[in-house]
C-alpha atoms as a printed R data frame, in Angstrom:
    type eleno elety resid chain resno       x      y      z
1   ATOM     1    CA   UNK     A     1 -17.220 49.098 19.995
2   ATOM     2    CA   UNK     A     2 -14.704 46.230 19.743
3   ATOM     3    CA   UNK     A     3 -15.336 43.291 17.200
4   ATOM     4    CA   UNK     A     4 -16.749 40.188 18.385
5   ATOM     5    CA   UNK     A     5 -17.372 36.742 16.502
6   ATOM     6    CA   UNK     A     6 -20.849 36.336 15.200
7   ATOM     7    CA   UNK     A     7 -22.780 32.736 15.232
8   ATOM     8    CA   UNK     A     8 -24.043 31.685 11.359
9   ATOM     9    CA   UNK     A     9 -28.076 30.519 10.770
10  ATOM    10    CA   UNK     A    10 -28.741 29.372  7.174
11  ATOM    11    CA   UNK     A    11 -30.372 32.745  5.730
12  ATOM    12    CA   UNK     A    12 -29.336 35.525  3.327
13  ATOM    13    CA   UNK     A    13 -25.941 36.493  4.067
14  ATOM    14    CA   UNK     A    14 -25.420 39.204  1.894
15  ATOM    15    CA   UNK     A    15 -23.517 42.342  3.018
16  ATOM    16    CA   UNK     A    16 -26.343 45.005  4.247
17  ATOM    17    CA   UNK     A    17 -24.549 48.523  3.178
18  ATOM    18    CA   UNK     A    18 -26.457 51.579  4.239
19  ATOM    19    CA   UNK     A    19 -29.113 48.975  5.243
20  ATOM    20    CA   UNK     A    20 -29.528 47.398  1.596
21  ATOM    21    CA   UNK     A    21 -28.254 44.158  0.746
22  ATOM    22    CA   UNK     A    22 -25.382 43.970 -1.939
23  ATOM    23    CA   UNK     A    23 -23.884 40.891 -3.798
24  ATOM    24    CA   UNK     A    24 -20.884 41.921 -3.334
25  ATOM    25    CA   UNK     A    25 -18.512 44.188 -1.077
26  ATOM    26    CA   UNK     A    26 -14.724 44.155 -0.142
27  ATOM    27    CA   UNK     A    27 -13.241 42.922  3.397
28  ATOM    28    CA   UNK     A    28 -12.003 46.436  3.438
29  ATOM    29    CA   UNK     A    29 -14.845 49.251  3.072
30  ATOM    30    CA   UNK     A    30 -13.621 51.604  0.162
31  ATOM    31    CA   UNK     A    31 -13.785 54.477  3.043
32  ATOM    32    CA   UNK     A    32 -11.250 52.506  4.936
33  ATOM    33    CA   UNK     A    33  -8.825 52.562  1.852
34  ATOM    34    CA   UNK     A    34  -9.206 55.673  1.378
35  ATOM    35    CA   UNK     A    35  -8.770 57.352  4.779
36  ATOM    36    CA   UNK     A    36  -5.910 58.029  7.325
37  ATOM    37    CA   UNK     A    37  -5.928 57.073 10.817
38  ATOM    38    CA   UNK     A    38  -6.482 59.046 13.994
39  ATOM    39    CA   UNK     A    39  -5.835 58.418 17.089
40  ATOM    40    CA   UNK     A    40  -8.691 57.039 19.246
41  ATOM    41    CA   UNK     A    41 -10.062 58.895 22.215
42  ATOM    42    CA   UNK     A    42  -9.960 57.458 25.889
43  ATOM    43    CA   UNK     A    43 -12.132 57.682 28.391
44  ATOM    44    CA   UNK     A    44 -11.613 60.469 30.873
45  ATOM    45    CA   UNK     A    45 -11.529 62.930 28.103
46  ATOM    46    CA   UNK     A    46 -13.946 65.311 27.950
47  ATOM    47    CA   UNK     A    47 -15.119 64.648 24.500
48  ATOM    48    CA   UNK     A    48 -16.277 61.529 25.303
49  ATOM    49    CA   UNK     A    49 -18.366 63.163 28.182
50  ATOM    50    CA   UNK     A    50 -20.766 65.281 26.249
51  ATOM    51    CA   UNK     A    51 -23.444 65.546 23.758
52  ATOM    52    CA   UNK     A    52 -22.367 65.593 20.192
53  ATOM    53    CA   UNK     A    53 -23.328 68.301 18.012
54  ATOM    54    CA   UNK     A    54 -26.124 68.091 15.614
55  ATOM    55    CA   UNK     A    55 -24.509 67.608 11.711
56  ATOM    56    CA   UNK     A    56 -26.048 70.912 10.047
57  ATOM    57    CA   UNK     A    57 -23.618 71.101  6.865
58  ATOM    58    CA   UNK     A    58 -23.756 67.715  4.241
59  ATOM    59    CA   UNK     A    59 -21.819 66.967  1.414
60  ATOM    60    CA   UNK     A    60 -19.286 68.949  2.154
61  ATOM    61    CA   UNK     A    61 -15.089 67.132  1.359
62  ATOM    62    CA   UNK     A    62 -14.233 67.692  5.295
63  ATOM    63    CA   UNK     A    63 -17.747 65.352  6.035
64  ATOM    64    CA   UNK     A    64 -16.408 62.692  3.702
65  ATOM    65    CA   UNK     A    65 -13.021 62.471  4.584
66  ATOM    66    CA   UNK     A    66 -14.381 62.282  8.839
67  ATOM    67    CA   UNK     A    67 -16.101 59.031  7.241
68  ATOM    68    CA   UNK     A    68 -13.089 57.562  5.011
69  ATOM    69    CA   UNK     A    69 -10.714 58.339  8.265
70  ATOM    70    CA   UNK     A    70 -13.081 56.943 10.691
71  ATOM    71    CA   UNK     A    71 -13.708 53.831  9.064
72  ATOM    72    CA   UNK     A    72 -10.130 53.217  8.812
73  ATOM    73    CA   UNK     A    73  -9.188 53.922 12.686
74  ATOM    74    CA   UNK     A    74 -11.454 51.861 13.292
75  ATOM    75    CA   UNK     A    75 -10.510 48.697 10.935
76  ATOM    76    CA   UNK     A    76  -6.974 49.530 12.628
77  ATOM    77    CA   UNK     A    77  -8.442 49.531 15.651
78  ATOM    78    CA   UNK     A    78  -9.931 45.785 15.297
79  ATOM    79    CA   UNK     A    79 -13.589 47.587 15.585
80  ATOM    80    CA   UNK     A    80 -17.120 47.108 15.305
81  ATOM    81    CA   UNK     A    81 -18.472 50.411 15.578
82  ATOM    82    CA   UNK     A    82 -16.191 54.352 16.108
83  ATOM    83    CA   UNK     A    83 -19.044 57.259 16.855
84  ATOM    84    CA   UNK     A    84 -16.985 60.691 15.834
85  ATOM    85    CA   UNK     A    85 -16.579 62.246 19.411
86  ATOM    86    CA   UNK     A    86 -13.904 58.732 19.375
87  ATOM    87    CA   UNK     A    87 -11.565 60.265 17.011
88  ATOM    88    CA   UNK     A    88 -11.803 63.825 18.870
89  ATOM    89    CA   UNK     A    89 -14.342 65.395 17.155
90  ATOM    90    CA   UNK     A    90 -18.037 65.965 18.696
91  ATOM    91    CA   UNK     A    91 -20.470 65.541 15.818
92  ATOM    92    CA   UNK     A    92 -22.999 63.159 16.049
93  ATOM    93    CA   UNK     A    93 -22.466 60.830 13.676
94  ATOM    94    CA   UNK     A    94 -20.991 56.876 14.055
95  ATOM    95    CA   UNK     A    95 -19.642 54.483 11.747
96  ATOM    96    CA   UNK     A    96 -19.792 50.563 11.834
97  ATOM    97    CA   UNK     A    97 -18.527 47.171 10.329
98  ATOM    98    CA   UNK     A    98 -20.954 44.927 12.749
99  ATOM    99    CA   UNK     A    99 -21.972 41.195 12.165
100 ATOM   100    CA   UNK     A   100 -25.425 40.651 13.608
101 ATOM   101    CA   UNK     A   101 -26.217 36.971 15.736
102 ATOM   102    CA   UNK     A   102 -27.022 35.648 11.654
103 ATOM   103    CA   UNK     A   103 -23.531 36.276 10.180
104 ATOM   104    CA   UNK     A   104 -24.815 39.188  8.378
105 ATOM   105    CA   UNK     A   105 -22.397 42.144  7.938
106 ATOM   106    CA   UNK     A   106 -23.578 45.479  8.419
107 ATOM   107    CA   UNK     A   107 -21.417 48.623  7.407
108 ATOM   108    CA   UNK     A   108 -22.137 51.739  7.051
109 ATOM   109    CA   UNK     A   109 -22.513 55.563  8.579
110 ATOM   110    CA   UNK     A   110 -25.456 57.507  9.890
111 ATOM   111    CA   UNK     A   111 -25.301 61.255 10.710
112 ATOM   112    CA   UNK     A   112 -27.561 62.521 13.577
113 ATOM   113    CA   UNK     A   113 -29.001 59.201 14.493
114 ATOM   114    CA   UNK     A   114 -32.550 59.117 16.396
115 ATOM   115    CA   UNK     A   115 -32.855 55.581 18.084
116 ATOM   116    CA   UNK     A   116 -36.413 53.551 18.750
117 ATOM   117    CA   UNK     A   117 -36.348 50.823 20.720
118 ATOM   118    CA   UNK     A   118 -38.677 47.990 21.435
119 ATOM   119    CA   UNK     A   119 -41.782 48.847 23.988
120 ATOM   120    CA   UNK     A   120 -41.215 47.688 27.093
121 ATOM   121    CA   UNK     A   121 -43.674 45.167 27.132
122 ATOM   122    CA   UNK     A   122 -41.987 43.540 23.779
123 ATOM   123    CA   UNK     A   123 -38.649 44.238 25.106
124 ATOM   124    CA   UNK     A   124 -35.921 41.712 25.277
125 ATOM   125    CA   UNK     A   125 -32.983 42.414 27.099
126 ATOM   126    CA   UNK     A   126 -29.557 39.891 26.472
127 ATOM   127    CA   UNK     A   127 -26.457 40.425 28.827
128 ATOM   128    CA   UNK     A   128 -23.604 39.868 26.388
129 ATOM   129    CA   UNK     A   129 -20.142 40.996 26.389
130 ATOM   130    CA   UNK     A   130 -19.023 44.089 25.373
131 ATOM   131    CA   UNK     A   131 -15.745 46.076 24.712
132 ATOM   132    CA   UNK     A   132 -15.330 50.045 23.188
133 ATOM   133    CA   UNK     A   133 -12.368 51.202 21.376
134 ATOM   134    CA   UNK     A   134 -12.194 54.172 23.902
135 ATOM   135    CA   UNK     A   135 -11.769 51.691 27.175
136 ATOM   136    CA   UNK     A   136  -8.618 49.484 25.714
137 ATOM   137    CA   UNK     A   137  -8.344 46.050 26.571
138 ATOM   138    CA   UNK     A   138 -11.403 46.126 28.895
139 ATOM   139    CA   UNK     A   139 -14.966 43.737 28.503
140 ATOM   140    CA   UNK     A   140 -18.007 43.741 30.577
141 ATOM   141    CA   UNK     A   141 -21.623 42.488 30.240
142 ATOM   142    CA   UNK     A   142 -23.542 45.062 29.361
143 ATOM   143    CA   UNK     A   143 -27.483 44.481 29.266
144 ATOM   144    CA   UNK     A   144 -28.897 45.545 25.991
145 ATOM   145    CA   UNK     A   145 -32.372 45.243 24.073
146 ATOM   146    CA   UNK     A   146 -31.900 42.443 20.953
147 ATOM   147    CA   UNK     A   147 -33.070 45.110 18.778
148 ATOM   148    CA   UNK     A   148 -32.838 48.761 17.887
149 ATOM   149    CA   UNK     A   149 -33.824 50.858 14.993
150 ATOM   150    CA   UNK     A   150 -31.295 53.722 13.743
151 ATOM   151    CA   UNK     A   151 -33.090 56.988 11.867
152 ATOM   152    CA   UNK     A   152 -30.686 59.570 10.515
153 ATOM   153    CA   UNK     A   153 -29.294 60.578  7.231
154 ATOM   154    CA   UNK     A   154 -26.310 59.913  5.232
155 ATOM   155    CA   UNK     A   155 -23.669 62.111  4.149
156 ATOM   156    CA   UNK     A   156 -25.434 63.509  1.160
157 ATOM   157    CA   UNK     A   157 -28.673 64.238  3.446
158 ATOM   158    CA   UNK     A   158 -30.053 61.705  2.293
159 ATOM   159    CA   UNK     A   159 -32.483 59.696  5.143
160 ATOM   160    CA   UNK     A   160 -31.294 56.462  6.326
161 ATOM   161    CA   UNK     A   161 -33.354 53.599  8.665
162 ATOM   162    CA   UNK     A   162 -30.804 51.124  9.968
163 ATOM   163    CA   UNK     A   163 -32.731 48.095 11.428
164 ATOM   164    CA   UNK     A   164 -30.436 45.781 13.918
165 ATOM   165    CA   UNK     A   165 -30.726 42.856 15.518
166 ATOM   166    CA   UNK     A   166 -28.809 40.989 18.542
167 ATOM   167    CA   UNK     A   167 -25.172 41.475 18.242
168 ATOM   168    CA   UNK     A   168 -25.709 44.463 15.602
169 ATOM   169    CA   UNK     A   169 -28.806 45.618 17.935
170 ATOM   170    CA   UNK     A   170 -25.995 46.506 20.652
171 ATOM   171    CA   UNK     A   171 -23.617 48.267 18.211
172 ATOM   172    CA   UNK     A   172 -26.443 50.683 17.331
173 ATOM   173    CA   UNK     A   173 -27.180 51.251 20.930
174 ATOM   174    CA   UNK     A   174 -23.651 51.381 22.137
175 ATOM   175    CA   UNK     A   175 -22.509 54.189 19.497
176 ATOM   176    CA   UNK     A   176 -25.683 56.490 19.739
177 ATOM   177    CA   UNK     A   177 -24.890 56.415 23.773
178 ATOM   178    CA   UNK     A   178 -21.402 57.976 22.465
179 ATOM   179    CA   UNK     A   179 -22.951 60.566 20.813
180 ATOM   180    CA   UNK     A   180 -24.715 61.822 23.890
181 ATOM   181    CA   UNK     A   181 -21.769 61.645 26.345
182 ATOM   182    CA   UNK     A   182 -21.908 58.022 27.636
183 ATOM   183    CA   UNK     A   183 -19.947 54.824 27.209
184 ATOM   184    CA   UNK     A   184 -20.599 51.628 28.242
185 ATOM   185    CA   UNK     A   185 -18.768 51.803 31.971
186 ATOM   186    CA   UNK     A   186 -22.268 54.464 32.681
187 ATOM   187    CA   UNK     A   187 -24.164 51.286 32.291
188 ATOM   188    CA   UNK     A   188 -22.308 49.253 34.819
189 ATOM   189    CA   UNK     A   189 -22.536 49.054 38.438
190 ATOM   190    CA   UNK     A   190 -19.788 51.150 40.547
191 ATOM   191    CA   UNK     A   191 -18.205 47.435 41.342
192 ATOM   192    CA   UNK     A   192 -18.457 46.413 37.822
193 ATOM   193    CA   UNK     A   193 -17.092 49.892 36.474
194 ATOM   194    CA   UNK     A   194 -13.893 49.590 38.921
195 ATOM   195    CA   UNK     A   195 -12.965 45.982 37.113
196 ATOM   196    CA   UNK     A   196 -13.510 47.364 33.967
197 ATOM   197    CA   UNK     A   197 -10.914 50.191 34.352
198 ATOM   198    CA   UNK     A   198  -8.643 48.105 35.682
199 ATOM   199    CA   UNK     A   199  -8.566 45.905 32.846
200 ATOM   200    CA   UNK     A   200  -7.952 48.862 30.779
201 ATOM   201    CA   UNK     A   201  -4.937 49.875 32.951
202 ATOM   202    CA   UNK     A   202  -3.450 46.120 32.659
203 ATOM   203    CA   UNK     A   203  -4.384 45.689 28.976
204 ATOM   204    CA   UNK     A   204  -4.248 49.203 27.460
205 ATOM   205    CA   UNK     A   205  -0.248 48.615 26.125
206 ATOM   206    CA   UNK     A   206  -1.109 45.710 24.147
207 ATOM   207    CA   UNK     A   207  -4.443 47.202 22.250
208 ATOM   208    CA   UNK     A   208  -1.680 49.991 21.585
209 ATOM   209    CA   UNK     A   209   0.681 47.605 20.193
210 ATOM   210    CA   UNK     A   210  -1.092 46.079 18.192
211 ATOM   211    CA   UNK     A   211  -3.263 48.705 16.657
212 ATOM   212    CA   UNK     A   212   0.529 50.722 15.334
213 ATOM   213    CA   UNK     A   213   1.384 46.517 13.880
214 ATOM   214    CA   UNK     A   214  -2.034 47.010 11.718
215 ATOM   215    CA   UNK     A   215  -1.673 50.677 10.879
216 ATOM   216    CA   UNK     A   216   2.035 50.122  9.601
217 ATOM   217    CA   UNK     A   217   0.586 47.160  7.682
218 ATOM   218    CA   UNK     A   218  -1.364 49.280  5.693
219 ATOM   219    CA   UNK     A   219   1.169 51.535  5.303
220 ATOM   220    CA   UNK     A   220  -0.643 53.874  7.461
């Protein structure tokens, strides 16, 4: 899911990792400097078009470094959010670096997500833009609900409950549609989808370009 600026209310602003707040984190998530970058997946592949597999093996060195390289491709990729079937690999599992609509950062990973939305009857949906690292240089409105809760488990095993709301809200829904085969152009109307696409086709050499000017400035 692309990045997207977030609008600032006067309440705790810590940095929510794994869903706790800390006092203090680094612009770049230690995965990030740790990882190596892969190249992202776009749409019209056929890993992008089908359920993920289930995680069944945690806390294994090949799970960890998935995380550290995913985080990176992602950072080099200007992103918000990078579910695993987006670096070629069809596990369910996502990673994200999302503000929510208070100016809180989010980061984090969660392995074989379950998502629970609002009931209808409490539901709010918000049309807001939204891009995904897998449709380059593209942006539609997308209707969404303002908030989602994420259930999975970490890398350890351990369980995880990611609550999100508004801008964060949609990177949780967006990522957990990746891990069952959809992106965001299944949500839009046949008209919609056809603009979408050809943004991608006018835009797609520039998201290139500039993704290899980050990756080289990390030495990556």
């Amino acid at each position: 899911m692309s990045v997207r600026h977030e609008r600032s209310r006067p309440v705790d602003r810590r940095v929510r990792v794994q869903g706790r707040p800390v006092d203090a984190y680094p612009a770049l998530p230690p995965e990030a400097q740790r990882g190596s970058v892969r190249r992202v997946t776009v749409v019209g592949e056929e890993v992008l078009s089908r359920p993920c597999r289930e995680v069944t093996e945690f806390g294994t060195p090949e799970l960890s470094a998935l995380i550290d390289d995913m985080f990176v491709t992602m950072y080099v990729a200007d992103g918000a959010g990078l579910a695993a079937n987006q670096v070629g690999i069809d596990l369910r599992l996502f990673v994200y670096d999302c503000p929510d609509d208070f100016g809180i950062r989010h980061v984090g990973h969660i392995i074989n997500p379950a998502l629970d939305l609002p009931d209808p009857g409490s539901r709010r949906l918000t049309d807001d833009f939204e891009g995904c690292l897998s449709v380059p240089g593209a942006g539609m409105a997308v209707p969404r609900t303002d908030r989602a809760v994420a259930r999975g488990f970490d890398k350890d095993g351990n369980p995880v409950v990611i609550e999100g709301t508004g801008y964060f809200a949609r990177c949780l829904q967006h990522e957990t549609d990746h891990l069952v085969g959809h992106t965001y152009l299944d949500r839009l109307s046949k008209r919609d989808r056809k603009d979408a696409l050809r943004q991608m086709e006018a835009g797609r050499e520039d998201v290139f370009a500039q993704r290899a000017i980050k990756a080289a400035s990390l030495g990556r």
